[in-house]
mmCIF file of C-alpha atoms in Angstrom:
data_model
loop_
_atom_site.group_PDB
_atom_site.id
_atom_site.type_symbol
_atom_site.label_atom_id
_atom_site.label_comp_id
_atom_site.label_asym_id
_atom_site.label_seq_id
_atom_site.Cartn_x
_atom_site.Cartn_y
_atom_site.Cartn_z
ATOM 1 C CA MET A 1 29.204 68.872 -38.243
ATOM 2 C CA ALA A 2 27.618 69.657 -34.888
ATOM 3 C CA TYR A 3 25.034 67.323 -33.173
ATOM 4 C CA ASP A 4 22.550 68.216 -30.509
ATOM 5 C CA SER A 5 22.686 66.194 -27.309
ATOM 6 C CA LEU A 6 20.025 65.253 -24.863
ATOM 7 C CA THR A 7 20.486 64.252 -21.236
ATOM 8 C CA ALA A 8 17.695 62.473 -19.376
ATOM 9 C CA GLN A 9 17.529 61.522 -15.747
ATOM 10 C CA ILE A 10 15.182 58.794 -14.500
ATOM 11 C CA THR A 11 14.339 58.124 -10.905
ATOM 12 C CA VAL A 12 13.349 54.484 -9.968
ATOM 13 C CA PRO A 13 12.232 53.326 -6.557
ATOM 14 C CA ALA A 14 14.707 51.659 -4.194
ATOM 15 C CA GLY A 15 15.100 47.921 -4.891
ATOM 16 C CA TYR A 16 13.837 48.209 -8.492
ATOM 17 C CA PHE A 17 16.750 46.237 -9.811
ATOM 18 C CA TYR A 18 17.044 43.925 -6.652
ATOM 19 C CA VAL A 19 17.363 40.179 -7.395
ATOM 20 C CA ARG A 20 17.179 37.541 -4.586
ATOM 21 C CA SER A 21 20.496 35.820 -4.236
ATOM 22 C CA SER A 22 18.574 32.635 -3.311
ATOM 23 C CA ALA A 23 16.971 32.550 -6.841
ATOM 24 C CA ILE A 24 20.393 31.633 -8.252
ATOM 25 C CA SER A 25 20.860 27.908 -8.716
ATOM 26 C CA MET A 26 23.118 27.354 -5.706
ATOM 27 C CA ILE A 27 22.725 25.280 -2.573
ATOM 28 C CA HIS A 28 22.507 27.334 0.607
ATOM 29 C CA VAL A 29 22.846 26.031 4.150
ATOM 30 C CA THR A 30 20.292 27.940 6.091
ATOM 31 C CA TYR A 31 19.052 27.917 9.670
ATOM 32 C CA VAL A 32 15.793 26.392 8.364
ATOM 33 C CA ALA A 33 17.693 23.533 6.816
ATOM 34 C CA LEU A 34 19.715 22.970 10.037
ATOM 35 C CA GLY A 35 16.530 23.031 12.139
ATOM 36 C CA MET A 36 14.782 20.516 9.876
ATOM 37 C CA LEU A 37 17.918 18.232 9.962
ATOM 38 C CA GLY A 38 18.010 18.336 13.725
ATOM 39 C CA VAL A 39 14.297 17.427 14.070
ATOM 40 C CA LEU A 40 14.835 14.572 11.594
ATOM 41 C CA LEU A 41 17.797 13.146 13.564
ATOM 42 C CA LEU A 42 15.743 13.190 16.798
ATOM 43 C CA LEU A 43 12.873 11.377 15.016
ATOM 44 C CA MET A 44 15.282 8.702 13.790
ATOM 45 C CA ILE A 45 16.635 8.137 17.239
ATOM 46 C CA PHE A 46 13.136 7.872 18.612
ATOM 47 C CA TRP A 47 12.252 5.337 15.918
ATOM 48 C CA ARG A 48 15.208 3.206 16.607
ATOM 49 C CA LEU A 49 14.689 3.076 20.361
ATOM 50 C CA ARG A 50 10.871 2.690 20.557
ATOM 51 C CA ILE A 51 9.409 1.652 17.173
ATOM 52 C CA ARG A 52 12.024 -0.348 15.157
ATOM 53 C CA THR A 53 11.352 -3.986 14.531
ATOM 54 C CA PRO A 54 14.579 -6.065 14.164
ATOM 55 C CA ARG A 55 15.603 -6.923 10.559
ATOM 56 C CA GLN A 56 14.585 -10.378 9.456
ATOM 57 C CA THR A 57 15.906 -12.829 6.899
ATOM 58 C CA PRO A 58 12.865 -14.892 5.656
ATOM 59 C CA GLN A 59 13.211 -18.242 3.929
ATOM 60 C CA PRO A 60 10.738 -19.525 1.322
ATOM 61 C CA ARG A 61 7.901 -21.580 2.906
ATOM 62 C CA LEU A 62 4.782 -23.184 1.452
ATOM 63 C CA LEU A 63 2.670 -22.976 4.498
ATOM 64 C CA ALA A 64 1.092 -19.542 5.443
ATOM 65 C CA PRO A 65 1.133 -18.422 9.058
ATOM 66 C CA GLY A 66 -0.988 -20.747 11.094
ATOM 67 C CA GLY A 67 -4.252 -19.687 12.575
ATOM 68 C CA LEU A 68 -4.727 -16.785 10.113
ATOM 69 C CA LEU A 69 -7.193 -16.159 7.287
ATOM 70 C CA PRO A 70 -5.815 -15.321 3.873
ATOM 71 C CA CYS A 71 -7.341 -11.833 4.063
ATOM 72 C CA GLN A 72 -5.148 -11.194 7.122
ATOM 73 C CA LEU A 73 -1.822 -11.836 5.361
ATOM 74 C CA PRO A 74 -1.438 -8.262 4.165
ATOM 75 C CA GLN A 75 -2.370 -7.103 7.656
ATOM 76 C CA ILE A 76 0.557 -9.071 8.983
ATOM 77 C CA LEU A 77 2.778 -7.350 6.425
ATOM 78 C CA ASP A 78 1.758 -3.753 7.004
ATOM 79 C CA GLY A 79 -0.177 -3.889 10.270
ATOM 80 C CA GLY A 80 -3.459 -2.489 8.882
ATOM 81 C CA THR A 81 -4.712 -3.936 5.581
ATOM 82 C CA CYS A 82 -7.385 -6.678 5.783
ATOM 83 C CA ASP A 83 -8.407 -7.642 2.226
ATOM 84 C CA VAL A 84 -12.084 -8.898 2.733
ATOM 85 C CA ALA A 85 -12.386 -9.630 -0.986
ATOM 86 C CA VAL A 86 -9.642 -12.371 -0.750
ATOM 87 C CA LEU A 87 -11.865 -13.999 2.079
ATOM 88 C CA ILE A 88 -14.714 -14.386 -0.447
ATOM 89 C CA LEU A 89 -12.478 -16.316 -2.803
ATOM 90 C CA GLU A 90 -11.352 -18.510 0.150
ATOM 91 C CA TRP A 91 -14.975 -19.259 0.982
ATOM 92 C CA ALA A 92 -15.592 -20.203 -2.649
ATOM 93 C CA ASN A 93 -12.662 -22.602 -2.459
ATOM 94 C CA LEU A 94 -14.163 -24.159 0.712
ATOM 95 C CA GLY A 95 -17.547 -24.670 -1.077
ATOM 96 C CA TYR A 96 -19.588 -22.061 0.853
ATOM 97 C CA LEU A 97 -20.524 -20.078 -2.402
ATOM 98 C CA THR A 98 -20.108 -19.838 -6.088
ATOM 99 C CA ILE A 99 -19.056 -16.782 -8.095
ATOM 100 C CA GLN A 100 -19.816 -15.670 -11.605
ATOM 101 C CA ARG A 101 -20.036 -12.391 -13.653
ATOM 102 C CA SER A 102 -23.419 -10.865 -14.765
ATOM 103 C CA LYS A 103 -24.076 -9.479 -18.129
ATOM 104 C CA LYS A 104 -23.519 -6.019 -16.772
ATOM 105 C CA GLY A 105 -20.083 -7.078 -15.486
ATOM 106 C CA TYR A 106 -21.030 -7.275 -11.730
ATOM 107 C CA VAL A 107 -19.786 -10.120 -9.600
ATOM 108 C CA VAL A 108 -22.801 -12.415 -8.542
ATOM 109 C CA LEU A 109 -22.384 -14.440 -5.318
ATOM 110 C CA THR A 110 -24.651 -17.558 -4.804
ATOM 111 C CA ARG A 111 -24.834 -19.332 -1.377
ATOM 112 C CA ALA A 112 -24.086 -22.914 -1.751
ATOM 113 C CA ILE A 113 -24.143 -24.248 1.786
ATOM 114 C CA PRO A 114 -24.818 -22.400 5.185
ATOM 115 C CA MET A 115 -21.809 -21.444 7.320
ATOM 116 C CA GLY A 116 -21.685 -23.048 10.670
ATOM 117 C CA THR A 117 -19.620 -22.908 13.844
ATOM 118 C CA GLU A 118 -16.582 -24.263 12.061
ATOM 119 C CA ARG A 119 -15.811 -20.741 11.014
ATOM 120 C CA SER A 120 -15.146 -17.781 13.314
ATOM 121 C CA LYS A 121 -17.945 -15.530 14.691
ATOM 122 C CA ALA A 122 -16.842 -12.522 12.631
ATOM 123 C CA GLU A 123 -16.851 -14.663 9.392
ATOM 124 C CA ARG A 124 -20.397 -15.892 10.241
ATOM 125 C CA LYS A 125 -21.679 -12.359 10.733
ATOM 126 C CA LEU A 126 -20.187 -11.163 7.571
ATOM 127 C CA PHE A 127 -21.599 -14.192 5.603
ATOM 128 C CA GLN A 128 -25.084 -13.489 7.113
ATOM 129 C CA ARG A 129 -24.813 -9.717 6.085
ATOM 130 C CA ILE A 130 -23.843 -10.603 2.577
ATOM 131 C CA PHE A 131 -26.762 -13.013 2.015
ATOM 132 C CA ALA A 132 -29.250 -11.135 4.234
ATOM 133 C CA THR A 133 -31.534 -10.344 1.180
ATOM 134 C CA GLY A 134 -31.431 -13.750 -0.457
ATOM 135 C CA ARG A 135 -29.456 -16.668 -1.656
ATOM 136 C CA ARG A 136 -28.161 -14.939 -4.689
ATOM 137 C CA VAL A 137 -26.728 -11.299 -4.446
ATOM 138 C CA ALA A 138 -24.937 -9.040 -6.830
ATOM 139 C CA ALA A 139 -21.710 -7.355 -5.423
ATOM 140 C CA THR A 140 -22.357 -3.926 -6.897
ATOM 141 C CA PRO A 141 -19.880 -1.127 -6.066
ATOM 142 C CA GLY A 142 -20.059 -0.106 -2.382
ATOM 143 C CA ARG A 143 -22.985 -2.504 -1.624
ATOM 144 C CA PHE A 144 -21.058 -4.351 1.233
ATOM 145 C CA ALA A 145 -18.770 -1.489 2.296
ATOM 146 C CA ALA A 146 -20.334 -1.262 5.819
ATOM 147 C CA ALA A 147 -20.163 -5.046 6.306
ATOM 148 C CA GLY A 148 -16.547 -5.009 5.144
ATOM 149 C CA ALA A 149 -15.666 -2.180 7.423
ATOM 150 C CA ARG A 150 -17.114 -4.049 10.408
ATOM 151 C CA PHE A 151 -15.087 -7.198 9.580
ATOM 152 C CA ARG A 152 -11.861 -5.185 9.106
ATOM 153 C CA SER A 153 -12.328 -3.548 12.474
ATOM 154 C CA ALA A 154 -12.900 -6.883 14.179
ATOM 155 C CA SER A 155 -9.816 -8.264 12.466
ATOM 156 C CA ARG A 156 -7.658 -5.453 13.618
ATOM 157 C CA ARG A 157 -8.966 -5.781 17.218
ATOM 158 C CA SER A 158 -8.268 -9.446 17.319
ATOM 159 C CA LEU A 159 -4.846 -9.334 15.648
ATOM 160 C CA ASN A 160 -3.145 -6.120 16.655
ATOM 161 C CA HIS A 161 -2.886 -7.008 20.298
ATOM 162 C CA VAL A 162 -1.000 -10.198 19.232
ATOM 163 C CA ILE A 163 1.407 -8.805 16.665
ATOM 164 C CA PHE A 164 2.334 -5.530 18.252
ATOM 165 C CA ASP A 165 4.471 -4.938 21.374
ATOM 166 C CA PRO A 166 2.357 -2.946 23.874
ATOM 167 C CA LYS A 167 5.545 -1.197 25.166
ATOM 168 C CA GLY A 168 6.466 0.084 21.665
ATOM 169 C CA GLY A 169 6.102 3.690 20.599
ATOM 170 C CA ASN A 170 3.297 5.242 18.521
ATOM 171 C CA VAL A 171 4.171 5.524 14.819
ATOM 172 C CA VAL A 172 2.131 8.814 14.512
ATOM 173 C CA LEU A 173 4.886 10.501 16.642
ATOM 174 C CA VAL A 174 7.262 9.808 13.689
ATOM 175 C CA GLN A 175 4.859 10.031 10.744
ATOM 176 C CA LEU A 176 3.242 13.403 11.633
ATOM 177 C CA PRO A 177 6.467 15.407 12.230
ATOM 178 C CA CYS A 178 8.043 13.956 9.065
ATOM 179 C CA ARG A 179 5.034 15.079 7.104
ATOM 180 C CA LEU A 180 5.286 18.497 8.594
ATOM 181 C CA LEU A 181 8.934 18.683 7.677
ATOM 182 C CA LEU A 182 7.922 18.169 3.985
ATOM 183 C CA ALA A 183 5.232 20.873 4.375
ATOM 184 C CA VAL A 184 7.801 23.273 5.870
ATOM 185 C CA GLY A 185 10.119 22.554 2.930
ATOM 186 C CA ILE A 186 7.511 23.208 0.355
ATOM 187 C CA GLY A 187 6.344 26.370 2.098
ATOM 188 C CA TYR A 188 9.863 27.641 2.418
ATOM 189 C CA MET A 189 10.487 27.040 -1.216
ATOM 190 C CA ALA A 190 7.402 28.995 -2.138
ATOM 191 C CA GLN A 191 8.387 31.822 0.116
ATOM 192 C CA GLN A 192 11.875 31.988 -1.571
ATOM 193 C CA MET A 193 10.393 32.066 -5.053
ATOM 194 C CA LEU A 194 7.680 34.621 -4.366
ATOM 195 C CA PRO A 195 8.344 38.412 -4.210
ATOM 196 C CA GLU A 196 8.842 39.891 -0.722
ATOM 197 C CA GLY A 197 5.692 41.240 0.871
ATOM 198 C CA GLY A 198 3.211 40.362 3.628
ATOM 199 C CA GLY A 199 0.541 39.200 1.186
ATOM 200 C CA PHE A 200 2.840 36.669 -0.414
ATOM 201 C CA ILE A 201 3.604 35.063 2.984
ATOM 202 C CA VAL A 202 -0.026 33.868 2.943
ATOM 203 C CA LEU A 203 0.553 32.176 -0.342
ATOM 204 C CA ALA A 204 3.644 30.433 1.070
ATOM 205 C CA VAL A 205 1.669 29.155 4.027
ATOM 206 C CA LEU A 206 -1.088 27.928 1.706
ATOM 207 C CA ALA A 207 1.627 26.123 -0.291
ATOM 208 C CA GLY A 208 2.891 24.405 2.927
ATOM 209 C CA ILE A 209 -0.667 23.259 3.736
ATOM 210 C CA VAL A 210 -1.060 21.740 0.278
ATOM 211 C CA GLY A 211 2.406 20.166 0.782
ATOM 212 C CA PHE A 212 1.158 18.471 3.900
ATOM 213 C CA PHE A 213 -1.746 16.855 2.171
ATOM 214 C CA TYR A 214 0.639 15.776 -0.603
ATOM 215 C CA SER A 215 2.917 14.212 2.003
ATOM 216 C CA ILE A 216 0.078 11.927 3.199
ATOM 217 C CA TYR A 217 -0.355 10.521 -0.396
ATOM 218 C CA LEU A 218 3.466 10.176 -0.773
ATOM 219 C CA HIS A 219 3.820 8.475 2.548
ATOM 220 C CA ASN A 220 0.990 5.952 1.965
ATOM 221 C CA GLY A 221 2.158 5.161 -1.584
ATOM 222 C CA ILE A 222 5.800 4.421 -0.488
ATOM 223 C CA ALA A 223 4.665 2.495 2.644
ATOM 224 C CA ARG A 224 2.288 0.377 0.507
ATOM 225 C CA ARG A 225 5.043 -0.317 -2.079
ATOM 226 C CA VAL A 226 7.546 -1.336 0.698
ATOM 227 C CA ALA A 227 5.205 -3.546 2.730
ATOM 228 C CA LEU A 228 2.817 -5.040 0.143
ATOM 229 C CA LYS A 229 4.893 -4.660 -3.051
ATOM 230 C CA ARG A 230 1.968 -2.948 -4.723
ATOM 231 C CA THR A 231 2.093 0.049 -6.972
ATOM 232 C CA SER A 232 -0.572 2.171 -8.641
ATOM 233 C CA VAL A 233 -0.775 5.118 -11.098
ATOM 234 C CA GLY A 234 -1.312 7.460 -8.121
ATOM 235 C CA TYR A 235 1.991 6.242 -6.560
ATOM 236 C CA ARG A 236 3.877 7.001 -9.733
ATOM 237 C CA ILE A 237 2.320 10.397 -10.021
ATOM 238 C CA THR A 238 3.458 11.241 -6.541
ATOM 239 C CA LEU A 239 7.070 10.205 -7.345
ATOM 240 C CA VAL A 240 6.999 12.408 -10.412
ATOM 241 C CA ILE A 241 5.732 15.370 -8.281
ATOM 242 C CA ALA A 242 8.563 14.631 -5.765
ATOM 243 C CA VAL A 243 11.177 14.912 -8.512
ATOM 244 C CA ALA A 244 9.624 18.099 -9.788
ATOM 245 C CA LEU A 245 9.687 19.596 -6.309
ATOM 246 C CA LEU A 246 13.395 18.801 -5.997
ATOM 247 C CA VAL A 247 14.058 20.607 -9.264
ATOM 248 C CA MET A 248 11.983 23.598 -8.239
ATOM 249 C CA GLY A 249 13.759 23.548 -4.853
ATOM 250 C CA PHE A 250 17.106 23.788 -6.595
ATOM 251 C CA LEU A 251 16.058 26.624 -8.887
ATOM 252 C CA GLY A 252 14.379 28.497 -6.108
ATOM 253 C CA GLY A 253 17.290 28.289 -3.602
ATOM 254 C CA ALA A 254 15.550 25.784 -1.183
ATOM 255 C CA PHE A 255 17.148 22.571 -2.440
ATOM 256 C CA LEU A 256 18.376 21.434 1.037
ATOM 257 C CA GLU A 257 15.048 22.110 2.697
ATOM 258 C CA MET A 258 13.089 20.270 -0.054
ATOM 259 C CA LEU A 259 15.607 17.399 -0.010
ATOM 260 C CA ILE A 260 15.374 17.060 3.842
ATOM 261 C CA GLY A 261 11.536 17.181 3.671
ATOM 262 C CA LEU A 262 11.281 14.506 1.023
ATOM 263 C CA PHE A 263 13.790 12.358 2.778
ATOM 264 C CA ALA A 264 11.957 12.654 5.985
ATOM 265 C CA CYS A 265 8.678 11.526 4.356
ATOM 266 C CA GLY A 266 10.365 8.633 2.679
ATOM 267 C CA PHE A 267 12.091 7.582 5.865
ATOM 268 C CA SER A 268 8.896 7.694 7.810
ATOM 269 C CA ALA A 269 7.094 5.577 5.173
ATOM 270 C CA VAL A 270 9.761 2.981 5.020
ATOM 271 C CA ALA A 271 10.544 2.860 8.764
ATOM 272 C CA THR A 272 6.865 2.545 9.786
ATOM 273 C CA SER A 273 5.657 0.330 6.904
ATOM 274 C CA VAL A 274 5.149 -2.632 9.235
ATOM 275 C CA GLY A 275 3.433 -0.522 11.850
ATOM 276 C CA PRO A 276 4.581 -0.207 15.519
ATOM 277 C CA ARG A 277 7.166 -2.432 16.986
ATOM 278 C CA ARG A 278 6.341 -6.103 16.665
ATOM 279 C CA SER A 279 6.066 -8.521 19.572
ATOM 280 C CA ALA A 280 7.904 -11.849 19.445
ATOM 281 C CA ARG A 281 4.868 -13.562 17.971
ATOM 282 C CA GLY A 282 4.344 -10.626 15.573
ATOM 283 C CA GLN A 283 8.003 -11.033 14.279
ATOM 284 C CA GLU A 284 7.425 -14.672 13.813
ATOM 285 C CA LEU A 285 4.181 -14.148 11.825
ATOM 286 C CA LEU A 286 5.872 -11.383 9.768
ATOM 287 C CA GLN A 287 8.839 -13.653 8.837
ATOM 288 C CA GLN A 288 6.369 -16.497 7.856
ATOM 289 C CA ALA A 289 4.230 -14.213 5.776
ATOM 290 C CA ARG A 290 7.270 -12.842 3.940
ATOM 291 C CA GLY A 291 8.605 -16.415 3.443
ATOM 292 C CA CYS A 292 5.284 -17.446 2.010
ATOM 293 C CA ARG A 293 5.328 -14.550 -0.436
ATOM 294 C CA MET A 294 8.921 -15.520 -1.368
ATOM 295 C CA PHE A 295 7.813 -19.054 -2.100
ATOM 296 C CA TYR A 296 5.067 -17.935 -4.462
ATOM 297 C CA ARG A 297 7.575 -15.828 -6.344
ATOM 298 C CA GLN A 298 10.441 -18.229 -6.417
ATOM 299 C CA VAL A 299 9.092 -21.697 -6.420
ATOM 300 C CA THR A 300 10.811 -23.907 -9.021
ATOM 301 C CA TRP A 301 9.155 -25.726 -11.876
ATOM 302 C CA GLN A 302 10.430 -29.129 -10.507
ATOM 303 C CA ARG A 303 8.805 -28.422 -7.150
ATOM 304 C CA LEU A 304 5.500 -27.423 -8.721
ATOM 305 C CA GLN A 305 5.513 -30.727 -10.752
ATOM 306 C CA ILE A 306 5.670 -32.599 -7.482
ATOM 307 C CA LEU A 307 3.027 -30.563 -5.723
ATOM 308 C CA THR A 308 0.563 -30.565 -8.574
ATOM 309 C CA GLY A 309 1.119 -34.373 -8.963
ATOM 310 C CA ARG A 310 -0.096 -34.808 -5.427
ATOM 311 C CA ASN A 311 -2.903 -32.199 -5.715
ATOM 312 C CA ASN A 312 -4.063 -31.093 -9.131
ATOM 313 C CA ARG A 313 -5.969 -28.127 -7.542
ATOM 314 C CA PHE A 314 -2.815 -26.824 -5.853
ATOM 315 C CA PHE A 315 -2.895 -23.579 -7.806
ATOM 316 C CA GLN A 316 -6.481 -23.001 -7.222
ATOM 317 C CA SER A 317 -6.165 -23.544 -3.472
ATOM 318 C CA GLN A 318 -3.107 -21.286 -3.154
ATOM 319 C CA LEU A 319 -4.373 -18.515 -5.491
ATOM 320 C CA PRO A 320 -6.267 -16.463 -2.856
ATOM 321 C CA LYS A 321 -3.176 -16.291 -0.526
ATOM 322 C CA ALA A 322 -0.999 -15.275 -3.558
ATOM 323 C CA MET A 323 -3.449 -12.573 -4.330
ATOM 324 C CA ALA A 324 -3.578 -11.382 -0.762
ATOM 325 C CA LEU A 325 0.281 -11.037 -0.809
ATOM 326 C CA GLY A 326 0.171 -9.316 -4.320
ATOM 327 C CA VAL A 327 2.275 -11.958 -6.094
ATOM 328 C CA ASP A 328 -0.463 -13.802 -7.980
ATOM 329 C CA LYS A 329 0.933 -12.855 -11.381
ATOM 330 C CA ALA A 330 4.402 -14.026 -10.508
ATOM 331 C CA PHE A 331 2.929 -17.248 -8.977
ATOM 332 C CA ALA A 332 0.946 -17.981 -12.200
ATOM 333 C CA LYS A 333 4.170 -17.429 -14.284
ATOM 334 C CA ARG A 334 5.953 -20.189 -12.317
ATOM 335 C CA PHE A 335 3.403 -22.674 -13.723
ATOM 336 C CA GLU A 336 4.199 -21.757 -17.302
ATOM 337 C CA ARG A 337 1.694 -23.683 -19.413
ATOM 338 C CA LEU A 338 0.990 -26.403 -16.936
ATOM 339 C CA PRO A 339 -2.748 -27.255 -17.219
ATOM 340 C CA VAL A 340 -4.931 -26.539 -14.120
ATOM 341 C CA PRO A 341 -8.548 -27.491 -13.717
ATOM 342 C CA ARG A 342 -11.242 -24.811 -13.690
ATOM 343 C CA PRO A 343 -12.694 -24.303 -10.190
ATOM 344 C CA GLU A 344 -16.142 -25.673 -9.622
ATOM 345 C CA TRP A 345 -17.138 -22.460 -7.889
ATOM 346 C CA LEU A 346 -16.363 -20.329 -10.886
ATOM 347 C CA GLY A 347 -19.569 -19.918 -12.901
ATOM 348 C CA GLY A 348 -20.033 -19.117 -16.546
ATOM 349 C CA LYS A 349 -19.145 -21.064 -19.654
ATOM 350 C CA GLY A 350 -15.588 -22.120 -19.937
ATOM 351 C CA PRO A 351 -13.337 -25.206 -20.505
ATOM 352 C CA THR A 352 -12.972 -27.675 -17.740
ATOM 353 C CA SER A 353 -9.146 -27.147 -17.972
ATOM 354 C CA THR A 354 -7.257 -24.020 -18.446
ATOM 355 C CA ASN A 355 -3.730 -22.704 -17.592
ATOM 356 C CA ALA A 356 -2.549 -20.786 -14.611
ATOM 357 C CA ALA A 357 -2.149 -17.399 -16.345
ATOM 358 C CA GLU A 358 -5.674 -17.439 -17.830
ATOM 359 C CA LEU A 359 -7.210 -18.473 -14.511
ATOM 360 C CA GLN A 360 -5.200 -15.771 -12.655
ATOM 361 C CA ARG A 361 -6.573 -13.025 -15.021
ATOM 362 C CA GLU A 362 -10.147 -14.260 -14.766
ATOM 363 C CA VAL A 363 -9.986 -14.393 -10.949
ATOM 364 C CA ALA A 364 -8.178 -11.103 -10.719
ATOM 365 C CA ALA A 365 -11.102 -9.395 -12.519
ATOM 366 C CA ILE A 366 -13.499 -10.926 -9.940
ATOM 367 C CA LEU A 367 -11.331 -9.781 -7.163
ATOM 368 C CA LYS A 368 -11.354 -6.174 -8.464
ATOM 369 C CA GLY A 369 -15.139 -6.284 -8.582
ATOM 370 C CA LEU A 370 -15.320 -7.611 -5.042
ATOM 371 C CA ARG A 371 -12.952 -4.946 -3.801
ATOM 372 C CA GLU A 372 -15.145 -2.278 -5.274
ATOM 373 C CA SER A 373 -18.109 -3.773 -3.458
ATOM 374 C CA PHE A 374 -16.463 -4.097 -0.058
ATOM 375 C CA TYR A 375 -14.786 -0.661 -0.086
ATOM 376 C CA GLU A 376 -16.454 2.727 -0.403
#
């Protein structure tokens, strides 16, 4: 039985069946990766020679660094953060004001006594700005942001020239190139995953620009975690994005470039988390602040019994410092269920005696409201 046959010829353009070899899940050593690695090595050498602060081994200590306000403790740790809200709690402990919550949930400050020359000039100015409209004020969100910014600026001017070595290098010379390395890695990955063509190069460049802004959030989150031991939802999201970028880099044939970029950003955050190179006095204050934080986290039950026996308001007096150092929850846990008196400055209805955990939660809610008021 005979069958008819049909022959067809189809002409397709050149490159129709072309597949990038870099799209295969393999690790390729490229000139881009080698260049990024070379830049990173130069930055690490510069950091070690001009910026690095010698490693320290702090020991637990009860006393905070002398001559500093509690709000300046995080500034000692990371070289920049001055927590003005903690200063308000310290003033309350000293009897300058009382604090309570309004029915709407705002923090209300009431002046108890005037502030005299026993406090610093910057403190007196901040106190006057807070109570400029009356004896009783509500700390609504953003209300005292300008006053807080002025105080933080004054704190940096007075402290930075003491804790930093004037001969040290500028941390921006490490941070900015490391962020650019991550931007290059993201841009190169996008270029590898997109089809060839002039129009797609623009998309790769835009991806690199977005990567640069992402590197700022990643850098700040890691640096804050290393220096202040504080995390946030945003920090966890940036870490998830970093893992996703590594996976995409592997699938897109730009794994090494992405790995070097992320490592550079992480190195910059960790290496410059304490700011520029510390002076001898700056190293001493840094070691004392870390030792104080270690004490709040590790103090034994037996030691607390002795301290509270001598001063039943020990927890209340130390709580602002523990909050500034970010270890207030751990400090409260060390007290277990040891009763502590309720502070006189804390308004509202409540028992005269409570426990450390309950007091910490109540004051933490107040501190959150104060931070919203002193920051935009």
